[in-house]
Coordinates of C-alpha atoms in Angstrom, one line a residue:
Chain A
M1 CA 0.0 0.0 0.0
N2 CA 1.6 3.2 -1.0
L3 CA 1.5 6.5 0.9
L4 CA -1.1 8.0 -1.4
S5 CA -3.5 5.2 -0.6
I6 CA -2.9 5.6 3.1
L7 CA -3.7 9.4 2.8
F8 CA -6.9 8.8 0.8
G9 CA -7.9 6.2 3.4
L10 CA -7.3 8.6 6.2
L11 CA -9.2 11.3 4.5
F12 CA -12.2 8.9 4.0
L13 CA -12.1 8.0 7.6
V14 CA -11.8 11.5 8.9
S15 CA -14.3 13.4 6.7
P16 CA -17.6 11.7 7.8
P17 CA -17.0 12.3 11.6
A18 CA -16.2 16.0 10.9
Q19 CA -19.6 16.3 9.1
N20 CA -21.3 14.2 11.8
E21 CA -19.8 16.4 14.5
G22 CA -21.0 19.5 12.9
L23 CA -24.4 18.0 12.3
K24 CA -24.6 17.1 16.0
Y25 CA -24.1 20.8 17.0
L26 CA -26.6 22.0 14.4
D27 CA -29.1 19.4 15.4
N28 CA -28.8 20.5 19.0
A29 CA -29.4 24.1 18.0
I30 CA -32.4 23.1 15.9
A31 CA -33.8 21.0 18.7
K32 CA -33.7 24.0 21.0
F33 CA -36.2 25.6 18.8
K34 CA -38.3 22.5 18.2
G35 CA -41.1 23.2 20.7
I36 CA -41.9 26.5 19.0
K37 CA -44.9 26.1 16.7
G38 CA -45.4 29.7 16.2
Y39 CA -45.1 33.1 17.8
V40 CA -46.0 36.8 17.5
V41 CA -43.4 39.4 18.4
D42 CA -43.2 43.2 18.3
V43 CA -40.1 44.2 16.4
K44 CA -38.4 47.6 16.3
V45 CA -35.6 48.2 13.7
H46 CA -33.1 50.9 13.9
L47 CA -31.2 51.4 10.6
D48 CA -27.7 53.0 10.6
L49 CA -26.8 52.5 7.0
E50 CA -24.6 55.1 5.1
A51 CA -26.9 55.1 2.1
V52 CA -30.3 55.1 4.0
K53 CA -31.9 57.6 6.2
A54 CA -35.0 56.2 7.9
P55 CA -36.8 56.6 11.2
D56 CA -37.0 53.7 13.6
M57 CA -39.5 51.3 12.2
E58 CA -42.0 49.1 14.1
A59 CA -43.9 46.0 13.1
K60 CA -45.6 42.9 14.5
V61 CA -44.0 39.8 13.1
Y62 CA -45.9 36.5 12.9
F63 CA -43.9 33.3 12.6
K64 CA -45.3 29.8 12.1
E65 CA -43.4 26.6 11.6
P66 CA -41.8 25.6 9.4
D67 CA -41.0 29.0 7.7
K68 CA -44.2 31.1 7.5
V69 CA -43.6 34.8 8.1
K70 CA -45.9 37.7 8.1
I71 CA -45.1 41.3 8.9
D72 CA -47.7 43.8 9.9
S73 CA -46.6 47.5 10.0
K74 CA -48.4 50.8 9.9
G75 CA -45.7 52.4 7.8
L76 CA -42.8 51.1 5.8
F77 CA -40.7 48.5 7.5
F78 CA -37.4 47.0 6.4
M79 CA -35.7 44.1 8.2
P80 CA -32.6 42.2 7.1
R81 CA -33.9 39.2 5.2
E82 CA -31.2 36.7 6.3
V83 CA -31.1 37.4 10.0
G84 CA -34.2 39.3 10.9
V85 CA -36.4 36.3 11.7
I86 CA -34.2 33.7 13.5
N87 CA -35.4 30.2 12.6
P88 CA -32.7 27.5 13.1
R89 CA -34.9 25.1 11.0
K90 CA -34.1 27.0 7.8
F91 CA -30.5 25.5 8.2
N92 CA -31.8 22.2 7.0
P93 CA -28.9 19.7 7.4
D94 CA -30.0 17.8 4.3
K95 CA -29.2 20.9 2.2
Y96 CA -25.7 21.7 3.5
V97 CA -22.3 20.2 4.0
I98 CA -21.6 21.0 7.6
Q99 CA -18.1 21.4 8.8
V100 CA -16.6 22.4 12.2
L101 CA -14.4 25.5 11.6
D102 CA -13.1 25.8 15.1
T103 CA -14.0 25.8 18.7
L104 CA -13.8 29.0 20.8
T105 CA -14.9 30.7 24.0
Y106 CA -17.9 32.9 23.5
E107 CA -18.7 35.2 26.4
G108 CA -17.0 32.8 28.8
E109 CA -18.7 29.7 27.5
P110 CA -17.4 27.1 25.1
A111 CA -18.7 27.5 21.5
V112 CA -18.2 26.2 18.1
R113 CA -18.1 27.7 14.6
L114 CA -19.8 25.8 11.9
S115 CA -19.5 26.3 8.1
L116 CA -22.6 25.4 6.1
T117 CA -22.0 25.0 2.4
P118 CA -25.0 24.4 0.2
K119 CA -25.0 21.0 -1.5
K120 CA -26.8 22.4 -4.5
D121 CA -25.8 25.6 -6.2
E122 CA -29.3 27.1 -6.2
S123 CA -30.4 30.7 -6.2
G124 CA -30.7 31.9 -2.7
N125 CA -28.3 29.2 -1.3
H126 CA -25.0 30.5 0.0
D127 CA -22.3 29.8 2.5
I128 CA -23.3 30.4 6.2
V129 CA -21.1 30.5 9.2
L130 CA -22.8 29.8 12.5
T131 CA -21.4 30.3 16.0
I132 CA -23.3 28.0 18.5
D133 CA -22.7 28.0 22.2
E134 CA -22.3 24.6 23.7
K135 CA -23.9 25.4 27.0
D136 CA -27.3 26.5 25.8
W137 CA -27.1 25.3 22.2
L138 CA -28.1 28.7 20.9
I139 CA -27.0 30.3 17.6
R140 CA -25.0 33.3 18.8
E141 CA -23.7 34.6 15.5
I142 CA -24.7 34.2 11.9
G143 CA -22.4 35.2 9.1
T144 CA -23.5 35.1 5.4
A145 CA -22.2 36.2 2.1
P146 CA -25.2 36.1 -0.2
S147 CA -23.2 37.0 -3.2
P148 CA -19.7 38.2 -4.0
G149 CA -19.0 41.5 -2.3
R150 CA -22.1 41.2 -0.1
T151 CA -21.8 40.2 3.5
A152 CA -24.1 40.2 6.5
S153 CA -23.3 39.2 10.0
A154 CA -25.5 39.1 13.1
K155 CA -24.8 38.8 16.8
I156 CA -27.9 37.6 18.7
T157 CA -28.8 38.3 22.3
Y158 CA -31.4 36.0 23.9
G159 CA -33.9 36.3 26.6
E160 CA -36.3 33.7 28.1
F161 CA -40.0 33.8 27.2
D162 CA -42.4 31.1 28.2
G163 CA -39.5 28.7 28.8
F164 CA -38.0 29.4 25.4
M165 CA -34.8 31.3 24.7
M166 CA -35.8 33.9 22.1
P167 CA -33.8 36.7 20.4
V168 CA -34.3 40.1 22.2
K169 CA -31.8 41.9 20.1
V170 CA -29.9 41.2 16.9
D171 CA -27.0 43.4 15.9
V172 CA -26.6 43.2 12.2
K173 CA -23.5 44.4 10.2
L174 CA -24.4 44.8 6.6
D175 CA -22.2 45.4 3.5
I176 CA -24.4 44.7 0.6
G177 CA -22.4 46.8 -1.9
K178 CA -24.2 48.1 -5.0
V179 CA -27.9 48.0 -4.9
N180 CA -29.7 47.1 -8.2
T181 CA -30.9 50.4 -9.6
Q182 CA -33.4 49.0 -11.9
G183 CA -36.4 49.8 -9.7
R184 CA -35.4 53.4 -9.5
E185 CA -36.3 54.0 -13.1
F186 CA -39.7 54.8 -11.7
E187 CA -38.4 58.1 -10.4
G188 CA -36.9 58.9 -13.9
R189 CA -33.4 58.7 -12.7
R190 CA -30.7 56.1 -12.5
M191 CA -28.2 56.1 -9.8
Q192 CA -25.5 54.0 -8.2
M193 CA -25.9 53.2 -4.5
N194 CA -22.5 51.8 -3.7
Q195 CA -22.3 52.4 0.0
M196 CA -25.0 50.3 1.4
K197 CA -23.2 49.3 4.5
G198 CA -23.6 49.9 8.1
T199 CA -25.4 48.4 11.1
V200 CA -29.0 47.4 11.8
E201 CA -30.3 46.9 15.3
V202 CA -33.4 44.7 15.6
Y203 CA -35.2 44.6 18.9
Y204 CA -37.8 42.0 19.9
S205 CA -40.4 42.3 22.6
N206 CA -43.8 41.0 23.8
Y207 CA -43.3 37.4 22.6
K208 CA -46.5 35.4 22.5
I209 CA -45.4 31.8 21.8
N210 CA -47.5 28.8 20.7
T211 CA -50.8 30.7 20.9
G212 CA -52.1 28.7 17.9
L213 CA -51.7 31.0 14.9
S214 CA -54.1 30.3 12.1
D215 CA -52.8 29.7 8.6
K216 CA -55.2 32.5 7.4
I217 CA -52.9 35.0 8.9
F218 CA -50.2 34.1 6.4
E219 CA -52.4 33.8 3.4
K220 CA -51.7 37.3 2.1
R221 CA -48.0 37.5 2.7
E222 CA -46.8 41.1 2.9
E223 CA -43.3 39.9 2.8
Q224 CA -41.8 40.8 -0.6
Chain B
M1 CA -62.3 97.4 -7.1
S2 CA -58.5 97.2 -6.9
L3 CA -56.3 97.1 -10.0
F4 CA -55.1 93.7 -8.9
S5 CA -58.6 92.2 -8.8
I6 CA -59.5 93.8 -12.2
E7 CA -56.4 92.1 -13.7
V8 CA -57.2 88.8 -12.1
K9 CA -60.7 89.0 -13.5
K10 CA -59.4 89.9 -16.9
T11 CA -57.0 86.9 -16.7
F12 CA -59.7 84.5 -15.8
R13 CA -62.0 85.8 -18.5
R14 CA -59.6 84.5 -21.1
W15 CA -60.2 80.9 -22.1
R16 CA -56.6 80.1 -22.5
T17 CA -56.2 80.6 -18.7
Y18 CA -58.1 77.4 -18.2
I19 CA -55.9 75.4 -20.6
G20 CA -53.4 75.0 -17.8
F21 CA -55.9 73.7 -15.3
V22 CA -57.4 71.3 -17.8
V23 CA -54.0 69.9 -18.9
V24 CA -52.8 69.5 -15.3
A25 CA -56.1 67.8 -14.3
G26 CA -55.9 65.5 -17.3
A27 CA -52.2 64.6 -16.7
V28 CA -52.6 64.0 -13.0
I29 CA -55.7 61.9 -13.4
L30 CA -54.3 59.9 -16.2
L31 CA -51.0 59.3 -14.5
E32 CA -52.6 58.2 -11.2
V33 CA -55.1 55.9 -13.1
I34 CA -52.2 54.3 -15.0
I35 CA -50.2 53.8 -11.8
K36 CA -53.2 52.4 -10.0
L37 CA -53.8 49.9 -12.9
N38 CA -50.1 48.8 -12.7
E39 CA -49.8 49.2 -8.9
A40 CA -48.6 45.7 -8.2
R41 CA -45.9 45.7 -10.9
M42 CA -44.7 49.2 -10.0
A43 CA -44.5 48.3 -6.3
Q44 CA -42.4 45.3 -7.2
N45 CA -40.1 47.3 -9.4
F46 CA -39.9 49.9 -6.8
S47 CA -38.6 47.5 -4.1
H48 CA -36.7 45.4 -6.7
G49 CA -33.2 46.5 -5.6
M50 CA -33.7 46.0 -1.9
S51 CA -36.1 43.0 -1.6
G52 CA -33.2 40.5 -2.0
D53 CA -31.6 41.8 1.2
F54 CA -34.6 43.0 3.2
L55 CA -38.0 41.8 4.2
I56 CA -40.2 44.7 3.3
S57 CA -43.6 45.5 4.7
G58 CA -45.9 48.4 4.0
S59 CA -46.9 50.1 0.8
M60 CA -44.1 51.8 -1.1
L61 CA -46.7 53.4 -3.5
N62 CA -48.8 55.9 -1.7
A63 CA -50.1 59.4 -2.2
W64 CA -46.8 61.1 -1.1
V65 CA -44.6 58.9 -3.3
I66 CA -46.9 59.4 -6.4
T67 CA -47.2 63.1 -5.7
A68 CA -43.4 63.4 -5.6
F69 CA -43.2 61.5 -8.8
I70 CA -45.7 63.7 -10.6
M71 CA -44.0 66.8 -9.3
N72 CA -41.2 66.0 -11.8
S73 CA -43.6 67.4 -14.4
L74 CA -42.7 70.8 -13.0
Y75 CA -39.7 70.5 -15.3
I76 CA -41.7 69.4 -18.3
H77 CA -45.2 70.8 -19.2
V78 CA -45.9 73.1 -16.2
P79 CA -43.4 75.8 -17.3
F80 CA -45.2 75.8 -20.7
L81 CA -48.6 76.2 -19.0
V82 CA -47.3 79.1 -16.9
A83 CA -45.7 80.8 -19.9
L84 CA -48.9 80.4 -21.9
V85 CA -50.7 82.8 -19.7
A86 CA -47.8 85.0 -18.5
G87 CA -46.6 85.5 -22.0
D88 CA -50.1 86.8 -23.0
M89 CA -50.6 89.2 -20.1
V90 CA -49.4 92.4 -21.7
S91 CA -48.9 91.5 -25.4
S92 CA -52.5 90.4 -25.8
E93 CA -53.8 93.8 -24.7
A94 CA -51.3 95.4 -27.0
T95 CA -52.6 93.3 -29.9
S96 CA -56.2 93.9 -29.2
G97 CA -55.6 97.6 -28.7
T98 CA -57.0 97.8 -25.2
L99 CA -53.7 98.7 -23.6
R100 CA -53.8 102.3 -24.8
F101 CA -57.3 102.8 -23.2
I102 CA -56.2 101.3 -19.9
L103 CA -53.3 103.7 -19.7
I104 CA -55.5 106.7 -20.2
R105 CA -57.0 106.0 -16.8
P106 CA -55.6 107.7 -13.6
P107 CA -53.5 104.9 -12.2
S108 CA -49.8 105.2 -13.2
R109 CA -48.3 102.8 -15.8
S110 CA -46.1 101.2 -13.1
K111 CA -49.2 100.6 -10.9
I112 CA -51.1 99.0 -13.8
F113 CA -48.0 97.0 -14.7
T114 CA -47.5 95.8 -11.1
A115 CA -51.1 94.7 -10.9
K116 CA -50.7 92.7 -14.0
F117 CA -47.5 91.1 -12.7
F118 CA -49.2 90.1 -9.4
A119 CA -52.2 88.8 -11.4
M120 CA -49.7 86.6 -13.3
L121 CA -48.2 85.4 -10.0
F122 CA -51.7 84.7 -8.7
Y123 CA -52.4 82.5 -11.7
T124 CA -49.1 80.7 -11.3
A125 CA -49.8 80.0 -7.6
L126 CA -53.3 78.9 -8.3
L127 CA -52.1 76.5 -11.0
I128 CA -49.5 74.9 -8.7
L129 CA -51.9 74.7 -5.7
F130 CA -54.5 73.2 -8.0
M131 CA -52.0 70.6 -9.1
G132 CA -50.9 69.9 -5.5
T133 CA -54.5 69.5 -4.3
L134 CA -55.3 67.2 -7.2
C135 CA -52.2 65.1 -6.8
I136 CA -52.6 64.7 -3.0
G137 CA -56.4 64.3 -3.2
I138 CA -56.5 61.6 -5.9
G139 CA -53.4 60.0 -4.5
L140 CA -55.0 59.6 -1.0
A141 CA -58.2 58.3 -2.6
F142 CA -56.4 55.8 -4.8
F143 CA -53.3 54.8 -2.7
G144 CA -53.8 56.1 0.8
G145 CA -51.2 57.8 2.9
G146 CA -47.9 56.3 4.2
D147 CA -44.3 57.0 4.4
L148 CA -42.6 58.8 1.6
I149 CA -39.6 56.9 0.2
R150 CA -37.3 59.0 -1.9
F151 CA -34.3 58.0 -4.0
Q152 CA -31.7 60.7 -4.1
T153 CA -28.6 61.0 -6.2
S154 CA -26.7 62.4 -3.3
M155 CA -26.1 60.7 0.1
P156 CA -28.1 59.3 1.7
H157 CA -29.5 57.6 -1.4
I158 CA -32.7 56.3 0.2
V159 CA -34.7 58.6 2.5
I160 CA -37.8 57.5 4.3
L161 CA -40.0 60.3 5.7
P162 CA -42.6 59.3 8.2
A163 CA -46.2 59.9 6.9
H164 CA -46.7 63.1 9.0
D165 CA -43.4 64.6 7.9
A166 CA -44.2 63.5 4.3
A167 CA -47.4 65.5 4.2
M168 CA -45.7 68.6 5.6
S169 CA -42.7 68.3 3.2
T170 CA -45.0 67.8 0.2
V171 CA -47.1 70.9 1.1
L172 CA -43.9 72.9 1.5
A173 CA -42.5 71.5 -1.8
F174 CA -45.6 72.8 -3.6
I175 CA -45.2 76.2 -2.0
A176 CA -41.6 76.2 -3.1
A177 CA -42.7 75.1 -6.6
I178 CA -44.8 78.3 -6.8
L179 CA -41.6 80.3 -6.4
S180 CA -39.8 78.1 -8.9
M181 CA -42.6 78.5 -11.6
S182 CA -42.9 82.3 -10.8
V183 CA -39.5 82.8 -12.5
V184 CA -40.7 81.2 -15.7
G185 CA -43.8 83.4 -15.5
S186 CA -41.7 86.5 -14.8
L187 CA -39.5 85.7 -17.8
A188 CA -42.5 85.2 -20.1
F189 CA -44.1 88.4 -18.7
L190 CA -40.9 90.3 -19.4
F191 CA -41.0 89.1 -23.0
S192 CA -44.7 90.0 -23.2
T193 CA -43.8 93.6 -22.6
L194 CA -41.3 93.6 -25.4
V195 CA -43.5 92.6 -28.3
D196 CA -47.1 93.0 -29.4
N197 CA -47.9 89.4 -30.0
S198 CA -48.4 86.5 -27.7
I199 CA -46.7 83.6 -29.5
G200 CA -43.2 85.2 -29.3
P201 CA -43.1 85.5 -25.5
I202 CA -44.5 82.0 -24.9
I203 CA -42.2 80.3 -27.3
G204 CA -39.3 82.6 -26.4
S205 CA -39.5 82.0 -22.6
I206 CA -39.9 78.2 -23.1
A207 CA -36.9 78.2 -25.4
V208 CA -34.9 80.0 -22.8
V209 CA -36.0 77.6 -20.1
I210 CA -35.0 74.6 -22.3
I211 CA -31.7 76.0 -23.3
S212 CA -30.9 76.9 -19.8
F213 CA -31.8 73.3 -18.7
V214 CA -29.6 71.9 -21.4
I215 CA -26.6 74.0 -20.5
G216 CA -27.2 73.3 -16.8
S217 CA -27.2 69.5 -17.3
L218 CA -24.4 69.0 -19.9
P219 CA -21.4 67.4 -18.3
F220 CA -18.8 69.8 -19.6
E221 CA -16.4 71.4 -17.3
F222 CA -16.4 74.8 -19.0
L223 CA -20.2 75.0 -18.5
E224 CA -19.8 74.5 -14.7
S225 CA -19.0 78.2 -14.2
L226 CA -22.2 79.1 -15.9
R227 CA -24.5 77.1 -13.8
P228 CA -24.7 79.4 -10.8
Y229 CA -26.1 82.1 -13.2
L230 CA -28.8 80.0 -14.7
F231 CA -32.2 80.4 -13.1
T232 CA -33.0 76.7 -13.9
T233 CA -30.3 75.7 -11.5
Y234 CA -32.5 76.9 -8.7
M235 CA -35.8 75.7 -10.0
G236 CA -35.4 72.3 -8.2
I237 CA -35.9 74.1 -4.9
W238 CA -39.0 71.9 -4.2
Q239 CA -36.9 68.8 -4.3
L240 CA -34.7 70.1 -1.5
L241 CA -37.8 70.2 0.7
L242 CA -38.4 66.5 0.2
N243 CA -34.9 65.6 1.3
S244 CA -34.0 64.6 4.8
P245 CA -32.5 66.4 6.5
V246 CA -33.6 69.5 4.7
D247 CA -30.7 71.8 4.0
W248 CA -32.4 75.0 5.0
G249 CA -29.2 77.0 4.1
E250 CA -29.5 75.7 0.5
V251 CA -33.2 76.2 0.4
G252 CA -32.7 79.8 1.5
K253 CA -30.0 80.3 -1.2
Y254 CA -32.2 78.8 -3.9
A255 CA -35.2 81.0 -2.7
L256 CA -33.1 84.1 -2.7
A257 CA -31.8 83.4 -6.2
L258 CA -35.3 82.7 -7.5
L259 CA -36.7 85.9 -5.9
G260 CA -33.7 87.8 -7.3
Y261 CA -34.5 86.6 -10.8
D262 CA -38.2 87.5 -10.3
A263 CA -37.1 91.0 -9.2
V264 CA -34.7 91.5 -12.1
F265 CA -37.2 90.3 -14.7
F266 CA -39.9 92.5 -13.1
A267 CA -37.7 95.5 -12.9
I268 CA -36.6 95.2 -16.6
A269 CA -40.1 94.6 -17.7
C270 CA -41.4 97.6 -15.7
F271 CA -38.7 99.8 -17.0
V272 CA -39.6 98.8 -20.6
F273 CA -43.3 99.2 -20.1
V274 CA -43.2 102.6 -18.4
R275 CA -41.1 103.9 -21.3
K276 CA -42.9 102.0 -24.0
D277 CA -44.4 104.1 -26.9
I278 CA -47.8 102.5 -27.1
K279 CA -49.4 103.4 -30.4
S280 CA -52.3 101.1 -30.6

């Protein structure tokens, strides 16, 4: 048996446990959310983006498993798509190759960083990096790069509501580069918005969990 | 009856005075109906650049957004409608021969002239306020109120004004638009005192507006130095009031420039009119 065969053999033996280990962490994080069938929460968003000037925006967000979302707001309301509604179930292990990047200490507790790479190169699928604490099995940070030159990362702070650990604040750092200007033709002008970066703070309050949300609420989705 | 009210009555007795109102009403109603019929597609286009990165709720198309869009016509057909009446104020009376009879009466030439000028400003203000009332009224009926989202060429590129601020900003923008259009009116009025027919002042003033716009928007360095002297540079004052934050210093500068042009055009026109040898 030559050296190359031995190396291939080792690689074969080592790879599945790395995937399995990562899967274990992700499964634990998903399990933490398992008892949640649906919830309603008041959300307040504070945008601090270079290219955007907007007042603080408020809305009521409805969530129902597996991934139904409805947003009710009096005025305009924007919330980062990737990290605004925290739902570990959307990180479906069947759709990703999961790898442990490293272990670390996160706010004094042991944590692990996982890399999720989409198995299929489909639109909307992109690499995700999750930081999961090993004490509470909560996703503490999410990092995504939806497309080249676009990054979003979120740091999540949790609070306990009805026995569930739910986000109370998400600090998002956005750098989404150039915004497609096609829609602005409506105003009769074309422009380049190349400084769409900054921070977004999302605050969550008044959780009402597992109150039995009807599907009718989600029939007319305002999400665009 | 004051000279001003006599001039206003005379202005509104001419059928061409109502062309502006009919055209504005037609354009506003047509645009709002077209937008209403294509509401879903337009709303989708409007949020197209952001919907990939943001979950968006609330209507982006509402009375304030549509009104801000229609206000862009202040650069297109509204100057022509203002010139149509302003360019006719003095010259039509010279053509019909009534000017000589008016000037026989006791009030001085300058008083009569000033009354005509203010009647022209009254028409301009009324046309813009009519446009504003129609835009907002139909907009609220068709689309309802809401936050005003604006896309600016300067930073910040996207500005969202809360509904209550949007209403106030829109009203202020229309008031500023009166000032903006008054300069076109003053120019047409000046030309109206120079000749004895109405076509010349109307076409002449619109030609000046178009040329001035073209010079002001061509991307040549040597034209940069001319821009501060073009009145069209300041005609976008109403847009400044829809920005956030409003640069009041800039608004003041634009307003002073427009008032300055009004004053200069009026002074030249008055000088010409007072010394004019009116033979018919």
